[in-house]
């Protein structure tokens, strides 16, 4: 019981019932569950939009799912969901509404924040972005010297980088191949150096993406980018106007930096950084794929938003995915969750999800500030198949850790590949299906013996199986499908945060490092005495200065 008299999550009857159920299931085998229910393979599936979601290879029964849904009802997941969609200030520690869903609402929708409909503003910015994107794509927008823009460099970090960078890779097949689009995020000067070293400054547009316009990495890189541009062009400050645009909520800081606010694309404090990708933060992507494709992507987001908002609990896919994560994290002790896309174009998808999930649900106090004594967000990791198969899948198959995984695959390749490469797609997908099969059903000692393996190798070649996976399958990785996938994970993260009773929309944990970096920097550069520096950091700073010859 909390001090305020409210029952804690892990003392609710719903939690206790799940713990009991987990014990009763014991070492339940997926082989047994499939043997007992021949319809399981097609029955334990759901559809949302273009996504076919198979959860038959999860260690769950109808009873498990029923009990998990009861936990969701107890936590009032749908109540909080409705409050989010209504624009209530559910980000309580920052006293903000959480309205990324308004970014993809239709023109005629009404979503109010403090009595004001925000939808017209959202569409005004989307229209301004579309106009700008078309001008760059058509060559109408030229640089300071009159040359057409051929290179776009997005400078941002975290939510102001990962979304557009991920989506640019994901939708590469839809991009204007005559444009070079790059993403600079790291304050390590090497990042900017490598991004611009072979570019003609006269043809380069910098898109400075920062919600706050105070993030040190972004402002430092933006300043260096401006220096590079002006040096290369041998031009004065007036050249900035045609080569720099800003994506931000902070007009004051944007103009302080020297960017004309006419070239600023705004968004609002009710858009969290890691949820900002379909706001103005998507501008680089829109330039790359064009406004129409961008809108198709937003429609994909909207489709899943509507599903999450209206589908009953039994058929609600984000709810299901969220609950499965709770099942393994809280009742099996799983510490991590792998997301394994079988699409080269989704090479940055899991990195994007890392911020979405881990910055949202990496919390250890509840919404009222009480320490939680249940596990919250998992470590999210993974890389595209089949590469991972030849690296870390061994541990997923035969290691001592339980690692639930999502497999994401597509029936068709996207790009205009040569016929020979198109044929490779079946091999890719054969691996996709084979892996989830092997993970679920393993290989028994009898099967190994039947293959003639010498007795001493039998334990090594036996696969226990029972490694749970969800399979998400779609026809092709279109802009809409990408939007659907991202919205699916956004809402899954929401469901988990709601159940764990944490604020999924703040990120106080990243602040401490920022503050300390500012304090330590003078010690590195000037050898300044930093009060309160611990002995270890002091010695490291001294070693660093010696190595740098200072
Ligand atoms: O990492 C902390 C964070 O605040 C993220 O949430 C955000 O996406 C990122 O920094 C970048 O912030 P900004 O867009 O304000 O530069």
Coordinates of C-alpha atoms and ligand atoms in Angstrom, one line a residue:
X1 CA 0.0 0.0 0.0
X2 CA 1.3 3.5 -0.8
X3 CA 1.4 6.3 1.8
X4 CA -1.7 7.7 0.1
X5 CA -3.6 4.5 0.8
X6 CA -3.6 3.3 -2.9
X7 CA -2.9 -0.4 -3.6
X8 CA 0.4 -0.9 -5.2
X9 CA 0.5 -2.6 -8.6
X10 CA 2.1 -5.8 -7.3
X11 CA -0.4 -6.1 -4.5
X12 CA -3.5 -6.0 -6.7
X13 CA -5.5 -9.2 -7.0
X14 CA -4.9 -9.0 -10.8
X15 CA -1.1 -9.2 -10.3
X16 CA -1.4 -11.9 -7.7
X17 CA -3.6 -13.9 -10.1
X18 CA -1.0 -13.6 -12.8
X19 CA 1.8 -14.7 -10.4
X20 CA -0.3 -17.7 -9.5
X21 CA -1.1 -18.5 -13.1
X22 CA 2.6 -18.3 -14.0
X23 CA 3.4 -20.9 -11.3
X24 CA 0.6 -23.2 -12.5
X25 CA 2.0 -23.0 -16.1
X26 CA 5.4 -24.0 -14.8
X27 CA 7.5 -25.2 -17.6
X28 CA 4.7 -25.2 -20.2
X29 CA 6.1 -26.2 -23.6
X30 CA 5.1 -24.5 -26.9
X31 CA 5.1 -28.0 -28.4
X32 CA 2.4 -29.0 -26.0
X33 CA 0.4 -25.8 -26.5
X34 CA 0.4 -26.4 -30.3
X35 CA -0.4 -30.1 -29.9
X36 CA -3.4 -29.3 -27.7
X37 CA -4.8 -26.7 -30.1
X38 CA -4.4 -27.4 -33.8
X39 CA -5.9 -24.0 -34.6
X40 CA -3.4 -22.1 -32.6
X41 CA -1.2 -21.1 -35.6
X42 CA -3.9 -19.1 -37.2
X43 CA -6.0 -18.5 -34.1
X44 CA -3.4 -16.6 -32.1
X45 CA -3.1 -13.8 -34.6
X46 CA -4.5 -10.3 -35.0
X47 CA -4.6 -7.8 -37.8
X48 CA -4.1 -4.1 -37.8
X49 CA -4.0 -2.2 -41.0
X50 CA -1.6 -4.0 -43.3
X51 CA 0.1 -5.8 -40.4
X52 CA -0.5 -9.5 -39.7
X53 CA 0.6 -10.2 -36.1
X54 CA 1.2 -13.8 -35.0
X55 CA 1.6 -14.4 -31.3
X56 CA 1.0 -18.1 -31.4
X57 CA 4.7 -18.7 -30.5
X58 CA 4.2 -16.9 -27.2
X59 CA 4.2 -18.7 -23.9
X60 CA 0.5 -17.8 -23.3
X61 CA -2.9 -19.4 -23.1
X62 CA -6.3 -17.9 -23.4
X63 CA -6.3 -17.7 -19.6
X64 CA -2.9 -15.8 -19.6
X65 CA -4.3 -13.3 -22.0
X66 CA -7.5 -12.9 -20.0
X67 CA -5.6 -12.3 -16.8
X68 CA -3.2 -9.8 -18.5
X69 CA -6.2 -7.9 -19.9
X70 CA -7.6 -7.8 -16.4
X71 CA -4.4 -6.2 -15.2
X72 CA -4.7 -3.6 -18.0
X73 CA -8.2 -2.9 -16.9
X74 CA -7.1 -2.5 -13.3
X75 CA -4.4 -0.1 -14.4
X76 CA -7.0 1.7 -16.4
X77 CA -4.9 1.7 -19.5
X78 CA -7.8 2.7 -21.7
X79 CA -8.7 5.5 -19.4
X80 CA -5.2 6.9 -19.6
X81 CA -5.2 6.3 -23.4
X82 CA -8.4 8.4 -23.7
X83 CA -6.9 11.1 -21.5
X84 CA -3.9 11.2 -23.8
X85 CA -6.0 11.5 -27.0
X86 CA -8.1 14.2 -25.3
X87 CA -5.0 16.3 -24.7
X88 CA -5.0 16.0 -20.9
X89 CA -1.7 16.8 -19.2
X90 CA -0.7 13.2 -18.6
X91 CA 3.0 14.0 -18.5
X92 CA 2.6 15.2 -15.0
X93 CA 6.2 15.8 -14.0
X94 CA 6.5 18.3 -16.9
X95 CA 2.9 19.3 -16.7
X96 CA 2.4 18.7 -20.4
X97 CA -0.2 17.2 -22.7
X98 CA 1.1 14.2 -24.8
X99 CA -0.4 14.7 -28.2
X100 CA 1.9 13.2 -30.9
X101 CA -1.4 11.6 -32.2
X102 CA -2.6 15.1 -33.1
X103 CA 0.4 15.4 -35.5
X104 CA -1.2 12.8 -37.8
X105 CA -4.9 13.7 -37.3
X106 CA -7.0 14.5 -40.3
X107 CA -7.6 18.2 -41.3
X108 CA -11.1 18.2 -40.0
X109 CA -10.3 16.6 -36.6
X110 CA -10.6 18.7 -33.4
X111 CA -8.0 18.2 -30.7
X112 CA -7.9 20.8 -28.0
X113 CA -5.1 21.8 -25.6
X114 CA -6.3 24.4 -23.1
X115 CA -9.5 25.0 -25.1
X116 CA -7.6 25.6 -28.4
X117 CA -7.9 23.3 -31.4
X118 CA -4.3 22.4 -32.3
X119 CA -5.1 20.7 -35.6
X120 CA -5.2 23.7 -37.9
X121 CA -1.7 24.7 -36.6
X122 CA -0.4 21.1 -37.3
X123 CA -1.7 21.2 -40.9
X124 CA -0.4 24.8 -41.4
X125 CA 3.1 23.5 -40.6
X126 CA 2.7 20.4 -42.7
X127 CA 1.7 22.6 -45.6
X128 CA 4.6 24.9 -45.1
X129 CA 6.9 21.9 -45.0
X130 CA 5.4 20.5 -48.2
X131 CA 5.9 23.8 -50.0
X132 CA 9.5 24.1 -48.8
X133 CA 10.2 20.4 -49.7
X134 CA 8.8 20.9 -53.2
X135 CA 10.9 24.0 -53.7
X136 CA 14.1 22.2 -52.7
X137 CA 13.2 19.1 -54.8
X138 CA 12.3 21.1 -57.9
X139 CA 15.5 23.2 -57.7
X140 CA 13.5 26.4 -57.1
X141 CA 15.1 26.9 -53.7
X142 CA 18.7 27.7 -54.5
X143 CA 21.7 28.4 -52.3
X144 CA 23.5 31.7 -51.7
X145 CA 25.4 31.4 -55.0
X146 CA 22.3 30.5 -57.0
X147 CA 23.2 26.8 -57.3
X148 CA 20.5 24.2 -56.7
X149 CA 20.4 22.3 -53.4
X150 CA 21.7 18.7 -53.9
X151 CA 22.7 17.9 -50.3
X152 CA 20.6 18.0 -47.2
X153 CA 22.3 17.6 -43.8
X154 CA 20.1 17.1 -40.8
X155 CA 21.8 18.2 -37.5
X156 CA 20.0 17.0 -34.4
X157 CA 20.2 14.3 -31.7
X158 CA 18.0 11.9 -30.0
X159 CA 14.4 12.4 -31.1
X160 CA 15.6 15.1 -33.5
X161 CA 17.8 12.7 -35.3
X162 CA 16.8 9.0 -34.8
X163 CA 13.3 9.3 -36.4
X164 CA 14.2 11.0 -39.6
X165 CA 17.5 9.1 -39.9
X166 CA 15.7 5.7 -39.4
X167 CA 12.8 6.6 -41.8
X168 CA 15.2 7.9 -44.4
X169 CA 16.9 4.5 -44.4
X170 CA 13.5 2.7 -44.3
X171 CA 12.1 4.6 -47.2
X172 CA 15.3 4.9 -49.3
X173 CA 13.6 3.2 -52.2
X174 CA 11.2 6.1 -52.3
X175 CA 13.7 8.9 -52.1
X176 CA 14.9 11.2 -54.8
X177 CA 18.2 9.5 -55.6
X178 CA 19.7 12.8 -56.9
X179 CA 19.7 14.2 -53.4
X180 CA 22.3 13.3 -50.8
X181 CA 20.8 13.2 -47.4
X182 CA 22.9 12.8 -44.3
X183 CA 22.4 13.0 -40.5
X184 CA 24.8 14.4 -38.0
X185 CA 24.2 13.9 -34.3
X186 CA 27.3 13.1 -32.4
X187 CA 29.3 16.0 -30.8
X188 CA 32.4 14.0 -31.9
X189 CA 33.6 16.3 -34.6
X190 CA 34.3 13.3 -36.8
X191 CA 30.5 13.0 -37.4
X192 CA 30.2 16.4 -39.1
X193 CA 33.6 16.1 -40.7
X194 CA 32.7 12.9 -42.5
X195 CA 29.2 14.2 -43.4
X196 CA 30.4 17.3 -45.2
X197 CA 34.0 16.5 -46.4
X198 CA 32.9 15.6 -49.9
X199 CA 30.1 18.1 -50.3
X200 CA 29.9 21.4 -52.2
X201 CA 28.8 24.0 -49.6
X202 CA 27.1 26.0 -52.3
X203 CA 24.7 23.0 -52.9
X204 CA 24.2 22.1 -49.2
X205 CA 21.3 22.8 -47.0
X206 CA 21.5 22.3 -43.2
X207 CA 18.4 21.4 -41.3
X208 CA 18.9 22.2 -37.7
X209 CA 16.5 20.1 -35.7
X210 CA 16.1 20.8 -32.0
X211 CA 13.0 21.0 -30.0
X212 CA 14.6 23.2 -27.4
X213 CA 17.4 24.7 -29.5
X214 CA 19.6 24.5 -26.5
X215 CA 20.9 20.9 -26.8
X216 CA 24.7 21.3 -26.6
X217 CA 25.6 18.7 -29.2
X218 CA 23.2 20.2 -31.8
X219 CA 24.1 23.8 -31.2
X220 CA 27.8 23.0 -31.3
X221 CA 27.5 21.0 -34.5
X222 CA 25.2 23.7 -36.0
X223 CA 27.8 26.4 -35.2
X224 CA 30.6 24.3 -36.7
X225 CA 28.4 23.7 -39.8
X226 CA 27.8 27.4 -40.2
X227 CA 31.6 28.1 -39.9
X228 CA 32.3 25.4 -42.5
X229 CA 29.7 26.9 -44.9
X230 CA 30.8 30.5 -44.6
X231 CA 34.5 29.5 -44.9
X232 CA 33.8 27.3 -48.0
X233 CA 31.7 30.0 -49.6
X234 CA 34.0 32.8 -48.5
X235 CA 30.7 34.5 -47.6
X236 CA 29.3 36.6 -44.8
X237 CA 26.5 35.9 -42.4
X238 CA 23.9 36.7 -45.1
X239 CA 24.6 33.4 -46.7
X240 CA 23.1 31.6 -43.8
X241 CA 19.5 32.4 -44.9
X242 CA 19.6 30.1 -47.9
X243 CA 21.5 27.3 -46.3
X244 CA 20.0 26.9 -42.8
X245 CA 16.5 26.1 -41.7
X246 CA 15.4 25.3 -38.2
X247 CA 12.9 22.8 -36.7
X248 CA 12.1 23.9 -33.2
X249 CA 9.6 25.1 -30.6
X250 CA 12.0 27.9 -29.6
X251 CA 11.8 30.9 -32.0
X252 CA 13.9 33.1 -29.7
X253 CA 16.9 30.7 -29.7
X254 CA 16.5 30.1 -33.4
X255 CA 16.8 33.8 -34.3
X256 CA 19.6 34.2 -31.7
X257 CA 21.5 31.6 -33.7
X258 CA 21.1 33.6 -36.8
X259 CA 18.4 31.7 -38.6
X260 CA 15.5 33.8 -40.0
X261 CA 12.3 32.6 -38.2
X262 CA 10.7 32.7 -41.7
X263 CA 12.8 29.6 -42.3
X264 CA 11.7 27.9 -39.0
X265 CA 9.2 25.1 -38.9
X266 CA 7.6 25.0 -35.6
X267 CA 6.1 22.4 -33.3
X268 CA 4.9 22.5 -29.8
X269 CA 5.7 21.5 -26.2
X270 CA 3.0 18.8 -26.3
X271 CA 5.2 16.8 -28.7
X272 CA 7.8 14.8 -26.8
X273 CA 11.2 14.7 -28.5
X274 CA 11.1 10.9 -29.1
X275 CA 7.5 11.2 -30.4
X276 CA 8.3 14.2 -32.7
X277 CA 9.3 12.5 -35.9
X278 CA 6.0 13.2 -37.7
X279 CA 6.1 16.9 -36.7
X280 CA 8.4 19.4 -38.4
X281 CA 11.2 17.2 -37.3
X282 CA 10.4 15.0 -40.3
X283 CA 11.4 17.8 -42.7
X284 CA 14.6 16.1 -44.0
X285 CA 12.6 13.0 -44.7
X286 CA 9.9 14.9 -46.4
X287 CA 12.5 16.6 -48.7
X288 CA 13.9 13.1 -49.5
X289 CA 10.6 11.3 -50.2
X290 CA 8.3 14.2 -51.1
X291 CA 5.2 15.4 -49.4
X292 CA 2.9 12.8 -50.8
X293 CA 4.9 9.9 -49.4
X294 CA 5.2 11.7 -46.1
X295 CA 1.4 12.1 -46.0
X296 CA 1.0 8.4 -46.7
X297 CA 3.2 7.6 -43.8
X298 CA 1.1 9.9 -41.5
X299 CA -2.0 8.0 -42.7
X300 CA -0.3 4.8 -41.5
X301 CA 0.3 6.3 -38.1
X302 CA -3.3 7.5 -38.0
X303 CA -4.7 4.1 -38.9
X304 CA -3.0 2.5 -35.9
X305 CA -3.9 5.4 -33.6
X306 CA -7.6 4.8 -34.5
X307 CA -7.2 1.1 -33.9
X308 CA -5.6 1.6 -30.5
X309 CA -8.3 4.1 -29.6
X310 CA -11.3 2.0 -30.7
X311 CA -10.4 -1.7 -30.9
X312 CA -11.7 -3.8 -28.0
X313 CA -9.1 -5.2 -25.6
X314 CA -9.4 -8.7 -27.1
X315 CA -8.4 -7.4 -30.6
X316 CA -6.2 -4.5 -29.7
X317 CA -2.7 -5.1 -31.1
X318 CA -0.7 -2.4 -29.2
X319 CA -2.4 -3.6 -26.0
X320 CA -1.4 -7.2 -26.8
X321 CA 2.2 -6.3 -27.4
X322 CA 2.4 -4.2 -24.3
X323 CA 0.9 -7.0 -22.2
X324 CA 3.3 -9.6 -23.6
X325 CA 6.2 -7.5 -22.5
X326 CA 4.7 -7.2 -19.0
X327 CA 4.2 -10.9 -18.9
X328 CA 7.9 -11.7 -19.6
X329 CA 9.4 -8.7 -17.7
X330 CA 7.4 -9.1 -14.6
X331 CA 6.6 -12.8 -14.4
X332 CA 9.5 -14.5 -16.1
X333 CA 12.3 -12.1 -15.1
X334 CA 13.2 -11.3 -18.8
X335 CA 15.5 -8.2 -18.8
X336 CA 15.6 -7.5 -22.5
X337 CA 13.6 -7.5 -25.7
X338 CA 15.0 -8.1 -29.1
X339 CA 13.5 -6.4 -32.2
X340 CA 14.7 -8.2 -35.3
X341 CA 13.7 -6.7 -38.7
X342 CA 14.3 -8.9 -41.7
X343 CA 14.6 -5.9 -44.0
X344 CA 17.9 -4.1 -44.7
X345 CA 16.0 -0.9 -45.0
X346 CA 15.0 -1.2 -41.3
X347 CA 18.6 -1.1 -40.2
X348 CA 18.0 1.8 -37.9
X349 CA 14.6 0.8 -36.7
X350 CA 15.7 -0.9 -33.4
X351 CA 18.0 2.0 -32.6
X352 CA 15.0 4.3 -33.0
X353 CA 13.0 2.0 -30.7
X354 CA 15.7 2.1 -28.1
X355 CA 15.1 5.8 -27.5
X356 CA 11.3 5.4 -27.8
X357 CA 11.1 2.6 -25.3
X358 CA 14.1 3.0 -23.0
X359 CA 13.8 6.8 -22.6
X360 CA 10.1 6.4 -22.0
X361 CA 10.0 3.5 -19.7
X362 CA 13.5 3.5 -18.1
X363 CA 12.0 4.8 -14.8
X364 CA 12.1 3.5 -11.2
X365 CA 9.6 5.7 -9.5
X366 CA 5.9 5.7 -10.1
X367 CA 3.8 8.7 -11.2
X368 CA 3.5 9.8 -7.5
X369 CA 7.3 9.5 -6.9
X370 CA 7.1 6.2 -5.0
X371 CA 9.9 3.7 -5.8
X372 CA 8.6 0.9 -7.9
X373 CA 9.3 -2.7 -6.8
X374 CA 8.5 -4.2 -10.1
X375 CA 10.5 -4.3 -13.3
X376 CA 9.9 -1.5 -15.8
X377 CA 11.2 -1.0 -19.3
X378 CA 13.4 -3.7 -20.9
X379 CA 16.7 -3.3 -22.7
X380 CA 15.7 -3.1 -26.3
X381 CA 18.2 -4.3 -28.9
X382 CA 18.6 -6.0 -32.2
X383 CA 19.9 -5.6 -35.8
X384 CA 18.5 -6.7 -39.1
X385 CA 18.4 -10.4 -40.0
X386 CA 20.2 -12.4 -41.2
X387 CA 23.3 -10.6 -39.9
X388 CA 22.3 -11.3 -36.2
X389 CA 21.9 -15.0 -36.9
X390 CA 25.7 -15.2 -37.4
X391 CA 26.4 -13.1 -34.3
X392 CA 24.2 -13.2 -31.2
X393 CA 21.3 -15.5 -32.1
X394 CA 23.3 -18.4 -30.6
X395 CA 22.6 -16.8 -27.2
X396 CA 18.9 -16.4 -27.9
X397 CA 18.7 -20.1 -29.0
X398 CA 20.9 -21.8 -26.4
X399 CA 21.9 -19.3 -23.8
X400 CA 20.7 -19.1 -20.2
X401 CA 18.6 -16.0 -20.7
X402 CA 15.1 -15.7 -21.8
X403 CA 14.9 -13.1 -24.6
X404 CA 11.5 -12.5 -26.1
X405 CA 11.8 -11.2 -29.7
X406 CA 9.8 -9.5 -32.4
X407 CA 10.4 -10.6 -35.9
X408 CA 9.4 -8.1 -38.6
X409 CA 9.3 -9.2 -42.2
X410 CA 7.8 -8.5 -45.6
X411 CA 6.4 -10.6 -48.4
X412 CA 7.9 -8.4 -51.1
X413 CA 11.2 -6.6 -51.5
X414 CA 10.8 -2.9 -52.0
X415 CA 13.4 -1.5 -54.3
X416 CA 13.8 -2.0 -58.0
X417 CA 16.2 -4.8 -57.5
X418 CA 17.8 -6.8 -60.3
X419 CA 15.8 -10.0 -60.9
X420 CA 18.6 -12.1 -59.3
X421 CA 18.4 -10.0 -56.1
X422 CA 14.6 -10.2 -56.0
X423 CA 15.0 -13.9 -55.9
X424 CA 17.1 -13.6 -52.8
X425 CA 14.0 -12.4 -50.9
X426 CA 12.6 -15.9 -50.5
X427 CA 15.9 -17.0 -49.0
X428 CA 15.8 -14.0 -46.6
X429 CA 12.2 -14.9 -45.6
X430 CA 13.0 -18.6 -45.3
X431 CA 15.5 -17.6 -42.6
X432 CA 12.9 -15.4 -41.0
X433 CA 10.4 -18.3 -40.7
X434 CA 13.0 -20.9 -39.8
X435 CA 14.4 -18.8 -36.9
X436 CA 11.0 -18.4 -35.1
X437 CA 10.3 -22.1 -35.7
X438 CA 13.6 -23.1 -34.2
X439 CA 13.3 -20.7 -31.3
X440 CA 9.8 -22.0 -30.5
X441 CA 10.2 -25.7 -30.9
X442 CA 13.9 -26.4 -30.6
X443 CA 15.2 -29.8 -31.2
X444 CA 14.8 -32.7 -28.7
X445 CA 17.6 -35.0 -27.7
X446 CA 15.7 -37.9 -29.5
X447 CA 15.7 -35.9 -32.7
X448 CA 19.4 -35.2 -32.4
X449 CA 20.1 -38.9 -31.8
X450 CA 17.9 -39.9 -34.7
X451 CA 20.2 -37.8 -36.9
X452 CA 23.0 -40.0 -35.8
X453 CA 24.8 -37.6 -33.6
X454 CA 27.4 -39.2 -31.3
X455 CA 26.1 -39.4 -27.7
X456 CA 28.6 -36.9 -26.3
X457 CA 27.4 -34.2 -28.7
X458 CA 23.7 -34.8 -28.0
X459 CA 23.5 -32.1 -25.2
X460 CA 25.3 -29.6 -27.3
X461 CA 23.0 -30.1 -30.3
X462 CA 19.8 -30.1 -28.4
X463 CA 17.8 -27.0 -28.5
X464 CA 15.4 -26.5 -25.7
X465 CA 13.1 -24.2 -27.7
X466 CA 10.3 -22.3 -25.9
X467 CA 11.9 -19.0 -26.8
X468 CA 8.9 -16.7 -27.3
X469 CA 8.5 -14.6 -30.5
X470 CA 5.9 -12.4 -32.1
X471 CA 6.0 -12.3 -35.9
X472 CA 4.8 -9.2 -37.7
X473 CA 4.3 -9.6 -41.4
X474 CA 3.3 -7.1 -44.1
X475 CA 3.2 -7.2 -47.9
X476 CA 5.8 -4.5 -48.3
X477 CA 7.7 -1.7 -46.5
X478 CA 5.6 1.2 -47.8
X479 CA 5.5 4.7 -46.2
X480 CA 2.1 3.8 -44.7
X481 CA 3.4 0.5 -43.3
X482 CA 6.4 2.3 -41.7
X483 CA 3.9 4.7 -40.0
X484 CA 1.9 1.7 -38.8
X485 CA 4.9 0.0 -37.3
X486 CA 6.1 3.1 -35.5
X487 CA 2.7 3.9 -34.1
X488 CA 2.3 0.3 -33.0
X489 CA 5.5 0.5 -30.9
X490 CA 4.6 4.0 -29.6
X491 CA 1.3 2.6 -28.2
X492 CA 2.9 -0.6 -26.9
X493 CA 5.3 1.6 -24.9
X494 CA 2.4 3.6 -23.7
X495 CA 0.5 0.5 -22.5
X496 CA 3.5 -0.7 -20.5
X497 CA 4.1 2.7 -18.9
X498 CA 0.4 2.9 -18.0
X499 CA 0.5 -0.6 -16.3
X500 CA 3.8 0.1 -14.5
X501 CA 2.3 3.5 -13.4
X502 CA 5.3 5.5 -14.5
X503 CA 5.5 8.7 -16.5
X504 CA 6.6 7.6 -19.9
X505 CA 6.9 11.1 -21.2
X506 CA 9.6 12.7 -19.2
X507 CA 13.4 11.9 -19.2
X508 CA 14.9 13.5 -16.1
X509 CA 17.6 10.8 -16.1
X510 CA 19.4 12.2 -19.1
X511 CA 19.7 15.6 -17.4
X512 CA 22.4 14.8 -14.8
X513 CA 24.9 13.7 -17.4
X514 CA 24.4 17.0 -19.3
X515 CA 24.9 19.1 -16.2
X516 CA 28.0 17.2 -15.2
X517 CA 29.5 17.5 -18.7
X518 CA 29.2 21.2 -18.5
X519 CA 30.9 21.2 -15.2
X520 CA 33.8 18.9 -16.2
X521 CA 34.6 20.6 -19.5
X522 CA 36.7 23.5 -18.0
X523 CA 38.8 20.8 -16.2
X524 CA 39.7 19.3 -19.5
X525 CA 40.3 22.5 -21.4
X526 CA 41.9 24.7 -18.8
X527 CA 42.8 22.3 -16.1
X528 CA 40.4 24.2 -13.9
X529 CA 39.7 23.0 -10.4
X530 CA 36.2 21.6 -10.4
X531 CA 34.7 21.6 -6.9
X532 CA 33.3 18.3 -5.7
X533 CA 34.9 16.2 -8.5
X534 CA 35.3 12.7 -7.2
X535 CA 38.7 11.0 -7.0
X536 CA 38.2 8.7 -9.9
X537 CA 37.1 11.4 -12.3
X538 CA 39.9 13.7 -11.2
X539 CA 42.5 11.0 -11.9
X540 CA 40.9 10.3 -15.3
X541 CA 40.9 14.0 -16.2
X542 CA 44.6 14.2 -15.2
X543 CA 45.4 11.2 -17.4
X544 CA 43.4 12.7 -20.3
X545 CA 45.3 16.0 -20.1
X546 CA 48.6 14.3 -19.9
X547 CA 47.7 12.2 -23.0
X548 CA 46.7 15.4 -24.8
X549 CA 50.0 17.0 -23.8
X550 CA 48.4 19.7 -21.7
Ligands
LIG1 O1 18.1 12.9 -24.7 C1 17.3 13.9 -24.1 C2 16.6 14.6 -25.1 O2 15.9 15.6 -24.4 C3 15.6 13.8 -25.9 O3 14.4 13.5 -25.3 C4 15.5 14.6 -27.1 O4 14.9 13.9 -28.2 C5 16.9 15.0 -27.4 O5 17.4 15.3 -26.1 C6 17.1 16.2 -28.3 O6 16.5 17.4 -27.7 P1 16.3 18.6 -28.6 O7 15.4 18.3 -29.8 O8 15.6 19.7 -27.7 O9 17.6 19.1 -29.2

